[in-house]
């Protein structure tokens, strides 16, 4: 093959060397616009997994890298001078310049032709003269820009400011400094990468950056390679205590905003993207160099395994893109956490540390217990003290209050529409469905959305509370829960609005009924999506009738024996559609500004609150974002939550979306939790109102991690409880917990222990050097060996500040 590589960074050079190693007959040419001695940045970090892949692919490169590694296991997190250390993590780093020199030598040994200080020919020319063109030309890729109509890139420029620096202070571990200044919160990301150097990244919100005066040089152009020396001098002054007399080092150091790069496609004919040209991930989670080298390895392997370039590039994208997208989801959660870091600095010390460690949702409490059991125990003790808990227990089994209602634990069975009622009357199915969930150990079991009127149903199978026959049927359910379990049961009240008069879920979700349609109303005459009902715009009389229906249903709910009432203002149903600018285009007092869009949902909430005795809490479920460009955002979600808290909501149940068919949610594990987190810290928590997190929370580890980090006060799980109605009791057994937070019904107590696995009589041979439970080294600090290979950066060719 004739292969052209645009960009002589680590990704491009490593790919070139791998291809020559796989087949010396390949003609591989690299164009790099910089000199071989030029390098930008300081240290690069690698995971054990990546290093294993490099070792399997090229022993020579791996051995040379290993000689230069700084290795450690600890993370030090210092907040305003108070330090906490967590061990057992595992890191390896080296100088970026050292890595480039290793790869340059390896490429030369294998016969790769590299043109330094040379711009690559136009991509169309390269395409015609080569079998493969690799674009490894960085986040601002010219090749990607030229072929943008095929790659379809999306660039997300973030709001934090950061500057990449170094220091001759050699850290012993990964170091986070979080500093409260007169201008706001600033943070340092630091780590060692040689015997005499560390990376030192300064980051802060743009508002803090401006208040601190760093914007004075905003309009002053810097020459290529020039550093912002004025900013560096100021940083050295602000972080003088942390630097302890050591220097700040520069290398093309200037203020930047991180841009997340995503591409729909990674190849166009025989042109393929690699590394930052294809994707970026925030530096707080992954090294771009690490990702680029993983790309190179995957691409080289696919080209070697497939007979055609087209097949190889398709396989490369299929194999690699999901892996990168997973990393990008974690990186997105991490960068957003750092954008909002000021929200968390008031947390208890151990909780703040755990919150920081779990910001990307990749580390969980169980991970932490394996890595540093001592810190995990400290965290649980701190949580119990802060929550005034009666004693030690997993966080999910600590009691919690919603208004005057006390719950034995923090697990909620989320409302789930069952579409199984007849004429709005719940039957035996509902008794078994909700009764089994209450027997299964959850602290609070929520009904599905119970409709306040026949025309407020979603489907003909939805239950209601508009007559006394329905009340009596619900009383049978609540009586079973109260007589047979220690759980509490809540009533979710709602009106379908423009999403009503549709088929049962398994007959066609959101599809209009063919027969028996009823008229649907909404804030405006706008359908939920193509092929859906066009609602009639609700009149004042309609609104008055809806308020009255909610009141009557709420009173029936109290008589039916429910312990809690939740007003459903989420998921695009009537109250939610009033809140959303996507569905609400009214020009009267109920449309336009968010204040106006809130007016009717608050009228309903106030009426329900007034109709229900004070001892019964009234909560609200909201969609904190619409997941569409013109819809409500996370900031709107905060404002909506604040309004309901001010009107007396006893808890905020934070969901998202389902307001329009055009939505594009960012799915992933616990993907809705960041919205609950923001509302808890900015609105509800400070007011003493619990927040319930929902959405793709599926393990007890997720629940404990969310609670211990302070992201929510309770967690609601839906599909998980459909899979296992006794999920809470099983979670208690898995954690060896027995207590008031997970009481087994008397007839089931023989099942409290997990059943033994097969072949329990088998005694396994000893296959490990150390027995399980033998103390292992948790804390490993970086202590340079004076006889080790010296880094090329120990006498840096760059300026110092």
mmCIF file of C-alpha atoms in Angstrom, residues 179-503:
data_model
loop_
_atom_site.group_PDB
_atom_site.id
_atom_site.type_symbol
_atom_site.label_atom_id
_atom_site.label_comp_id
_atom_site.label_asym_id
_atom_site.label_seq_id
_atom_site.Cartn_x
_atom_site.Cartn_y
_atom_site.Cartn_z
ATOM 1 C CA UNK A 179 -8.850 27.079 45.651
ATOM 2 C CA UNK A 180 -11.499 29.558 46.708
ATOM 3 C CA UNK A 181 -10.297 33.014 45.701
ATOM 4 C CA UNK A 182 -11.887 36.427 45.964
ATOM 5 C CA UNK A 183 -12.932 36.016 42.322
ATOM 6 C CA UNK A 184 -14.351 32.489 42.615
ATOM 7 C CA UNK A 185 -13.225 28.861 42.433
ATOM 8 C CA UNK A 186 -10.039 27.958 40.559
ATOM 9 C CA UNK A 187 -8.570 24.481 40.187
ATOM 10 C CA UNK A 188 -5.278 22.858 39.270
ATOM 11 C CA UNK A 189 -4.929 19.491 37.533
ATOM 12 C CA UNK A 190 -1.373 18.308 38.142
ATOM 13 C CA UNK A 191 0.636 15.122 37.806
ATOM 14 C CA UNK A 192 4.300 14.090 37.591
ATOM 15 C CA UNK A 193 5.758 12.862 34.328
ATOM 16 C CA UNK A 194 9.498 12.701 34.986
ATOM 17 C CA UNK A 195 12.062 12.934 37.760
ATOM 18 C CA UNK A 196 11.987 16.732 37.605
ATOM 19 C CA UNK A 197 8.774 17.869 35.929
ATOM 20 C CA UNK A 198 5.009 17.884 36.441
ATOM 21 C CA UNK A 199 2.070 18.988 34.322
ATOM 22 C CA UNK A 200 0.238 21.970 35.843
ATOM 23 C CA UNK A 201 -3.129 22.849 34.236
ATOM 24 C CA UNK A 202 -5.025 25.854 35.590
ATOM 25 C CA UNK A 203 -8.790 25.886 34.960
ATOM 26 C CA UNK A 204 -11.690 28.113 35.979
ATOM 27 C CA UNK A 205 -15.101 29.278 34.821
ATOM 28 C CA UNK A 206 -15.004 32.138 32.320
ATOM 29 C CA UNK A 207 -16.798 34.414 34.810
ATOM 30 C CA UNK A 208 -14.075 33.757 37.405
ATOM 31 C CA UNK A 209 -11.415 34.274 34.732
ATOM 32 C CA UNK A 210 -12.825 37.692 33.869
ATOM 33 C CA UNK A 211 -13.301 38.778 37.481
ATOM 34 C CA UNK A 212 -9.682 37.834 38.184
ATOM 35 C CA UNK A 213 -8.519 40.097 35.345
ATOM 36 C CA UNK A 214 -7.127 37.378 33.097
ATOM 37 C CA UNK A 215 -9.131 38.873 30.233
ATOM 38 C CA UNK A 216 -6.836 41.901 30.044
ATOM 39 C CA UNK A 217 -4.832 40.208 27.318
ATOM 40 C CA UNK A 218 -7.874 38.779 25.547
ATOM 41 C CA UNK A 219 -7.495 40.975 22.473
ATOM 42 C CA UNK A 220 -3.685 40.926 22.408
ATOM 43 C CA UNK A 221 -2.496 38.555 19.668
ATOM 44 C CA UNK A 222 0.251 36.092 20.550
ATOM 45 C CA UNK A 223 2.784 34.955 17.973
ATOM 46 C CA UNK A 224 2.922 31.223 17.126
ATOM 47 C CA UNK A 225 4.612 29.435 20.018
ATOM 48 C CA UNK A 226 4.477 32.515 22.255
ATOM 49 C CA UNK A 227 3.124 32.118 25.797
ATOM 50 C CA UNK A 228 0.960 34.491 27.818
ATOM 51 C CA UNK A 229 3.691 35.479 30.264
ATOM 52 C CA UNK A 230 1.518 38.045 32.045
ATOM 53 C CA UNK A 231 -1.062 35.385 32.883
ATOM 54 C CA UNK A 232 1.662 32.960 33.969
ATOM 55 C CA UNK A 233 3.150 35.513 36.365
ATOM 56 C CA UNK A 234 -0.303 36.090 37.860
ATOM 57 C CA UNK A 235 -0.896 32.339 38.232
ATOM 58 C CA UNK A 236 2.448 31.963 39.998
ATOM 59 C CA UNK A 237 1.337 34.670 42.423
ATOM 60 C CA UNK A 238 -2.140 33.216 43.088
ATOM 61 C CA UNK A 239 -0.807 29.673 43.578
ATOM 62 C CA UNK A 240 2.422 30.643 45.332
ATOM 63 C CA UNK A 241 1.565 28.527 48.374
ATOM 64 C CA UNK A 242 0.817 25.444 46.270
ATOM 65 C CA UNK A 243 3.976 25.897 44.183
ATOM 66 C CA UNK A 244 6.124 26.217 47.322
ATOM 67 C CA UNK A 245 8.815 28.296 45.621
ATOM 68 C CA UNK A 246 8.966 26.260 42.412
ATOM 69 C CA UNK A 247 8.746 27.654 38.885
ATOM 70 C CA UNK A 248 5.865 27.659 36.449
ATOM 71 C CA UNK A 249 7.056 26.452 33.029
ATOM 72 C CA UNK A 250 5.550 27.491 29.702
ATOM 73 C CA UNK A 251 5.395 25.994 26.239
ATOM 74 C CA UNK A 252 3.045 27.745 23.828
ATOM 75 C CA UNK A 253 0.888 28.334 26.911
ATOM 76 C CA UNK A 254 -2.168 30.502 26.427
ATOM 77 C CA UNK A 255 -5.760 30.573 27.592
ATOM 78 C CA UNK A 256 -8.035 28.137 25.753
ATOM 79 C CA UNK A 257 -11.603 26.872 25.854
ATOM 80 C CA UNK A 258 -11.924 23.131 25.458
ATOM 81 C CA UNK A 259 -13.707 22.075 22.278
ATOM 82 C CA UNK A 260 -15.272 18.632 22.085
ATOM 83 C CA UNK A 261 -14.937 17.301 18.530
ATOM 84 C CA UNK A 262 -17.357 14.662 17.254
ATOM 85 C CA UNK A 263 -17.813 13.325 13.719
ATOM 86 C CA UNK A 264 -20.727 11.343 12.344
ATOM 87 C CA UNK A 265 -18.358 9.501 9.989
ATOM 88 C CA UNK A 266 -14.661 8.831 10.382
ATOM 89 C CA UNK A 267 -13.812 7.997 6.773
ATOM 90 C CA UNK A 268 -14.546 9.246 3.264
ATOM 91 C CA UNK A 269 -13.464 6.889 0.508
ATOM 92 C CA UNK A 270 -9.785 6.253 1.247
ATOM 93 C CA UNK A 271 -9.423 9.192 3.678
ATOM 94 C CA UNK A 272 -9.723 8.387 7.381
ATOM 95 C CA UNK A 273 -9.586 10.427 10.594
ATOM 96 C CA UNK A 274 -7.541 9.561 13.667
ATOM 97 C CA UNK A 275 -7.027 11.115 17.102
ATOM 98 C CA UNK A 276 -8.090 14.700 17.733
ATOM 99 C CA UNK A 277 -9.128 15.093 14.089
ATOM 100 C CA UNK A 278 -11.853 12.498 14.745
ATOM 101 C CA UNK A 279 -12.654 13.172 18.402
ATOM 102 C CA UNK A 280 -11.550 14.941 21.554
ATOM 103 C CA UNK A 281 -12.181 14.140 25.210
ATOM 104 C CA UNK A 282 -11.670 16.582 28.067
ATOM 105 C CA UNK A 283 -8.239 16.352 29.683
ATOM 106 C CA UNK A 284 -9.784 15.624 33.101
ATOM 107 C CA UNK A 285 -10.712 12.115 31.910
ATOM 108 C CA UNK A 286 -8.488 10.998 29.063
ATOM 109 C CA UNK A 287 -5.292 11.875 27.305
ATOM 110 C CA UNK A 288 -5.789 12.754 23.642
ATOM 111 C CA UNK A 289 -2.448 11.062 22.981
ATOM 112 C CA UNK A 290 -3.683 7.854 24.591
ATOM 113 C CA UNK A 291 -6.834 7.874 22.446
ATOM 114 C CA UNK A 292 -4.870 8.619 19.272
ATOM 115 C CA UNK A 293 -2.476 5.719 19.865
ATOM 116 C CA UNK A 294 -5.409 3.396 20.540
ATOM 117 C CA UNK A 295 -6.945 4.584 17.247
ATOM 118 C CA UNK A 296 -3.682 3.869 15.454
ATOM 119 C CA UNK A 297 -3.494 0.360 16.830
ATOM 120 C CA UNK A 298 -7.113 -0.423 15.882
ATOM 121 C CA UNK A 299 -6.771 1.061 12.388
ATOM 122 C CA UNK A 300 -3.534 -0.792 11.632
ATOM 123 C CA UNK A 301 -5.080 -4.064 12.818
ATOM 124 C CA UNK A 302 -8.217 -3.574 10.686
ATOM 125 C CA UNK A 303 -6.160 -2.783 7.578
ATOM 126 C CA UNK A 304 -4.095 -5.908 8.156
ATOM 127 C CA UNK A 305 -7.154 -8.103 8.726
ATOM 128 C CA UNK A 306 -9.347 -6.974 5.812
ATOM 129 C CA UNK A 307 -8.623 -7.498 2.109
ATOM 130 C CA UNK A 308 -9.903 -4.065 1.032
ATOM 131 C CA UNK A 309 -9.360 -0.540 2.329
ATOM 132 C CA UNK A 310 -13.111 0.102 2.274
ATOM 133 C CA UNK A 311 -13.804 -2.953 4.439
ATOM 134 C CA UNK A 312 -10.978 -2.080 6.813
ATOM 135 C CA UNK A 313 -12.146 1.516 7.321
ATOM 136 C CA UNK A 314 -15.710 0.417 7.948
ATOM 137 C CA UNK A 315 -14.446 -2.125 10.502
ATOM 138 C CA UNK A 316 -12.255 0.535 12.153
ATOM 139 C CA UNK A 317 -15.178 2.916 12.580
ATOM 140 C CA UNK A 318 -17.477 0.108 13.792
ATOM 141 C CA UNK A 319 -14.930 -1.103 16.326
ATOM 142 C CA UNK A 320 -13.480 2.142 17.568
ATOM 143 C CA UNK A 321 -16.271 4.735 17.446
ATOM 144 C CA UNK A 322 -18.431 3.222 20.232
ATOM 145 C CA UNK A 323 -15.367 3.004 22.500
ATOM 146 C CA UNK A 324 -14.520 6.648 21.893
ATOM 147 C CA UNK A 325 -18.130 7.749 22.321
ATOM 148 C CA UNK A 326 -18.209 6.032 25.700
ATOM 149 C CA UNK A 327 -15.067 7.928 26.702
ATOM 150 C CA UNK A 328 -16.581 11.149 25.410
ATOM 151 C CA UNK A 329 -19.721 10.635 27.494
ATOM 152 C CA UNK A 330 -17.564 10.231 30.589
ATOM 153 C CA UNK A 331 -15.472 13.244 29.582
ATOM 154 C CA UNK A 332 -18.584 15.340 29.023
ATOM 155 C CA UNK A 333 -19.838 14.536 32.517
ATOM 156 C CA UNK A 334 -16.406 15.371 33.912
ATOM 157 C CA UNK A 335 -15.981 18.696 32.131
ATOM 158 C CA UNK A 336 -19.502 19.775 33.118
ATOM 159 C CA UNK A 337 -18.680 18.892 36.726
ATOM 160 C CA UNK A 338 -15.622 21.133 36.638
ATOM 161 C CA UNK A 339 -17.668 23.906 35.036
ATOM 162 C CA UNK A 340 -19.951 23.741 38.096
ATOM 163 C CA UNK A 341 -17.278 22.987 40.697
ATOM 164 C CA UNK A 342 -18.231 26.064 42.707
ATOM 165 C CA UNK A 343 -21.520 24.316 43.618
ATOM 166 C CA UNK A 344 -19.712 21.589 45.522
ATOM 167 C CA UNK A 345 -16.981 23.270 47.572
ATOM 168 C CA UNK A 346 -19.322 23.532 50.583
ATOM 169 C CA UNK A 347 -19.711 19.743 50.827
ATOM 170 C CA UNK A 348 -18.203 17.734 53.651
ATOM 171 C CA UNK A 349 -14.527 16.974 52.842
ATOM 172 C CA UNK A 350 -14.842 13.247 52.147
ATOM 173 C CA UNK A 351 -18.038 13.747 50.154
ATOM 174 C CA UNK A 352 -16.401 16.410 47.996
ATOM 175 C CA UNK A 353 -13.463 14.094 47.284
ATOM 176 C CA UNK A 354 -15.802 11.241 46.353
ATOM 177 C CA UNK A 355 -17.901 13.589 44.226
ATOM 178 C CA UNK A 356 -14.805 14.651 42.308
ATOM 179 C CA UNK A 357 -13.601 11.066 41.858
ATOM 180 C CA UNK A 358 -16.982 9.872 40.555
ATOM 181 C CA UNK A 359 -17.737 12.922 38.383
ATOM 182 C CA UNK A 360 -17.508 10.939 35.121
ATOM 183 C CA UNK A 361 -19.627 8.059 36.530
ATOM 184 C CA UNK A 362 -16.857 5.600 35.659
ATOM 185 C CA UNK A 363 -15.638 5.223 39.227
ATOM 186 C CA UNK A 364 -18.294 4.045 41.684
ATOM 187 C CA UNK A 365 -18.394 3.366 45.404
ATOM 188 C CA UNK A 366 -17.720 -0.352 44.908
ATOM 189 C CA UNK A 367 -14.686 0.512 42.756
ATOM 190 C CA UNK A 368 -13.477 2.759 45.536
ATOM 191 C CA UNK A 369 -13.933 0.067 48.202
ATOM 192 C CA UNK A 370 -11.716 -2.251 46.179
ATOM 193 C CA UNK A 371 -9.061 0.430 45.709
ATOM 194 C CA UNK A 372 -9.083 2.157 49.084
ATOM 195 C CA UNK A 373 -11.292 0.495 51.669
ATOM 196 C CA UNK A 374 -10.180 2.855 54.424
ATOM 197 C CA UNK A 375 -11.394 5.944 52.567
ATOM 198 C CA UNK A 376 -14.644 4.177 51.604
ATOM 199 C CA UNK A 377 -15.386 3.457 55.280
ATOM 200 C CA UNK A 378 -14.606 7.073 56.188
ATOM 201 C CA UNK A 379 -17.019 8.259 53.506
ATOM 202 C CA UNK A 380 -19.877 6.069 54.763
ATOM 203 C CA UNK A 381 -19.317 7.258 58.330
ATOM 204 C CA UNK A 382 -19.341 10.895 57.213
ATOM 205 C CA UNK A 383 -22.562 10.364 55.250
ATOM 206 C CA UNK A 384 -24.278 8.753 58.250
ATOM 207 C CA UNK A 385 -23.239 11.663 60.496
ATOM 208 C CA UNK A 386 -24.327 14.323 58.015
ATOM 209 C CA UNK A 387 -27.714 12.639 57.548
ATOM 210 C CA UNK A 388 -28.137 12.090 61.311
ATOM 211 C CA UNK A 389 -28.602 8.407 60.557
ATOM 212 C CA UNK A 390 -29.240 5.997 63.451
ATOM 213 C CA UNK A 391 -26.214 3.855 62.635
ATOM 214 C CA UNK A 392 -23.917 2.473 59.926
ATOM 215 C CA UNK A 393 -25.572 1.137 56.798
ATOM 216 C CA UNK A 394 -25.187 1.391 53.030
ATOM 217 C CA UNK A 395 -26.340 4.848 51.945
ATOM 218 C CA UNK A 396 -29.357 3.460 50.094
ATOM 219 C CA UNK A 397 -30.693 1.920 53.318
ATOM 220 C CA UNK A 398 -30.431 5.049 55.434
ATOM 221 C CA UNK A 399 -33.840 6.571 56.307
ATOM 222 C CA UNK A 400 -35.005 9.833 54.733
ATOM 223 C CA UNK A 401 -37.929 12.212 55.108
ATOM 224 C CA UNK A 402 -40.103 13.798 52.446
ATOM 225 C CA UNK A 403 -41.977 16.471 54.292
ATOM 226 C CA UNK A 404 -43.641 14.791 57.270
ATOM 227 C CA UNK A 405 -43.356 11.333 55.663
ATOM 228 C CA UNK A 406 -40.486 9.146 56.873
ATOM 229 C CA UNK A 407 -39.199 6.432 54.524
ATOM 230 C CA UNK A 408 -37.188 3.434 55.693
ATOM 231 C CA UNK A 409 -34.745 3.742 52.793
ATOM 232 C CA UNK A 410 -33.935 5.858 49.742
ATOM 233 C CA UNK A 411 -35.122 3.511 46.998
ATOM 234 C CA UNK A 412 -38.192 4.563 45.021
ATOM 235 C CA UNK A 413 -40.119 2.402 42.562
ATOM 236 C CA UNK A 414 -40.518 4.876 39.723
ATOM 237 C CA UNK A 415 -43.976 5.468 38.216
ATOM 238 C CA UNK A 416 -44.391 3.122 35.246
ATOM 239 C CA UNK A 417 -47.444 3.137 32.992
ATOM 240 C CA UNK A 418 -48.896 -0.358 32.787
ATOM 241 C CA UNK A 419 -51.819 0.334 30.382
ATOM 242 C CA UNK A 420 -53.805 -2.433 32.085
ATOM 243 C CA UNK A 421 -56.832 -0.700 33.672
ATOM 244 C CA UNK A 422 -60.409 -1.118 32.471
ATOM 245 C CA UNK A 423 -62.452 2.088 32.330
ATOM 246 C CA UNK A 424 -59.854 3.675 34.571
ATOM 247 C CA UNK A 425 -60.261 1.042 37.294
ATOM 248 C CA UNK A 426 -57.100 -0.694 38.526
ATOM 249 C CA UNK A 427 -57.484 -4.455 38.938
ATOM 250 C CA UNK A 428 -55.655 -7.496 40.257
ATOM 251 C CA UNK A 429 -52.723 -6.791 37.983
ATOM 252 C CA UNK A 430 -52.110 -3.443 39.747
ATOM 253 C CA UNK A 431 -52.468 -5.085 43.148
ATOM 254 C CA UNK A 432 -49.826 -7.679 42.284
ATOM 255 C CA UNK A 433 -47.601 -5.229 40.408
ATOM 256 C CA UNK A 434 -47.426 -2.577 43.135
ATOM 257 C CA UNK A 435 -47.805 -5.018 46.016
ATOM 258 C CA UNK A 436 -44.831 -7.086 44.845
ATOM 259 C CA UNK A 437 -42.667 -3.979 44.577
ATOM 260 C CA UNK A 438 -43.606 -2.977 48.129
ATOM 261 C CA UNK A 439 -42.843 -6.499 49.389
ATOM 262 C CA UNK A 440 -39.554 -6.261 47.506
ATOM 263 C CA UNK A 441 -38.091 -3.735 49.922
ATOM 264 C CA UNK A 442 -38.363 -0.281 48.312
ATOM 265 C CA UNK A 443 -38.986 2.600 50.698
ATOM 266 C CA UNK A 444 -41.522 4.297 48.429
ATOM 267 C CA UNK A 445 -43.624 2.720 45.680
ATOM 268 C CA UNK A 446 -45.181 5.147 43.197
ATOM 269 C CA UNK A 447 -48.310 4.462 41.209
ATOM 270 C CA UNK A 448 -48.223 4.991 37.486
ATOM 271 C CA UNK A 449 -49.699 8.267 36.238
ATOM 272 C CA UNK A 450 -53.278 8.206 37.509
ATOM 273 C CA UNK A 451 -55.425 10.353 35.261
ATOM 274 C CA UNK A 452 -57.722 13.023 36.623
ATOM 275 C CA UNK A 453 -60.421 12.634 33.949
ATOM 276 C CA UNK A 454 -61.412 10.267 31.126
ATOM 277 C CA UNK A 455 -60.069 12.726 28.515
ATOM 278 C CA UNK A 456 -56.888 13.089 30.568
ATOM 279 C CA UNK A 457 -55.872 9.467 29.894
ATOM 280 C CA UNK A 458 -52.949 8.583 27.674
ATOM 281 C CA UNK A 459 -54.567 5.354 26.472
ATOM 282 C CA UNK A 460 -57.805 3.454 27.162
ATOM 283 C CA UNK A 461 -55.761 1.271 29.544
ATOM 284 C CA UNK A 462 -54.704 4.092 31.885
ATOM 285 C CA UNK A 463 -56.110 4.186 35.440
ATOM 286 C CA UNK A 464 -57.919 7.149 36.945
ATOM 287 C CA UNK A 465 -59.397 8.689 40.066
ATOM 288 C CA UNK A 466 -62.431 10.505 38.685
ATOM 289 C CA UNK A 467 -65.026 8.237 40.352
ATOM 290 C CA UNK A 468 -65.514 6.262 43.537
ATOM 291 C CA UNK A 469 -65.247 2.846 41.881
ATOM 292 C CA UNK A 470 -61.656 3.746 41.047
ATOM 293 C CA UNK A 471 -61.131 5.055 44.593
ATOM 294 C CA UNK A 472 -62.260 1.728 46.088
ATOM 295 C CA UNK A 473 -59.956 -0.217 43.768
ATOM 296 C CA UNK A 474 -56.966 1.934 44.732
ATOM 297 C CA UNK A 475 -57.848 1.583 48.443
ATOM 298 C CA UNK A 476 -57.436 -2.182 48.018
ATOM 299 C CA UNK A 477 -53.905 -1.646 46.700
ATOM 300 C CA UNK A 478 -52.813 0.807 49.396
ATOM 301 C CA UNK A 479 -54.311 -1.385 52.131
ATOM 302 C CA UNK A 480 -52.258 -4.356 50.935
ATOM 303 C CA UNK A 481 -49.066 -2.281 51.002
ATOM 304 C CA UNK A 482 -49.748 -0.916 54.487
ATOM 305 C CA UNK A 483 -50.866 -4.221 55.996
ATOM 306 C CA UNK A 484 -48.081 -6.396 54.582
ATOM 307 C CA UNK A 485 -45.019 -4.156 54.244
ATOM 308 C CA UNK A 486 -43.200 -1.210 55.812
ATOM 309 C CA UNK A 487 -43.119 0.615 52.471
ATOM 310 C CA UNK A 488 -45.039 3.775 51.692
ATOM 311 C CA UNK A 489 -47.090 4.241 48.532
ATOM 312 C CA UNK A 490 -47.406 7.427 46.502
ATOM 313 C CA UNK A 491 -49.972 8.635 43.970
ATOM 314 C CA UNK A 492 -48.830 10.335 40.763
ATOM 315 C CA UNK A 493 -51.585 12.530 39.318
ATOM 316 C CA UNK A 494 -51.503 13.760 35.737
ATOM 317 C CA UNK A 495 -53.316 14.769 32.590
ATOM 318 C CA UNK A 496 -52.113 13.491 29.219
ATOM 319 C CA UNK A 497 -52.729 16.697 27.260
ATOM 320 C CA UNK A 498 -51.686 16.459 23.622
ATOM 321 C CA UNK A 499 -50.203 12.961 24.163
ATOM 322 C CA UNK A 500 -53.629 11.460 24.973
ATOM 323 C CA UNK A 501 -56.028 9.296 23.009
ATOM 324 C CA UNK A 502 -53.280 6.926 21.840
ATOM 325 C CA UNK A 503 -52.840 3.186 21.562
#
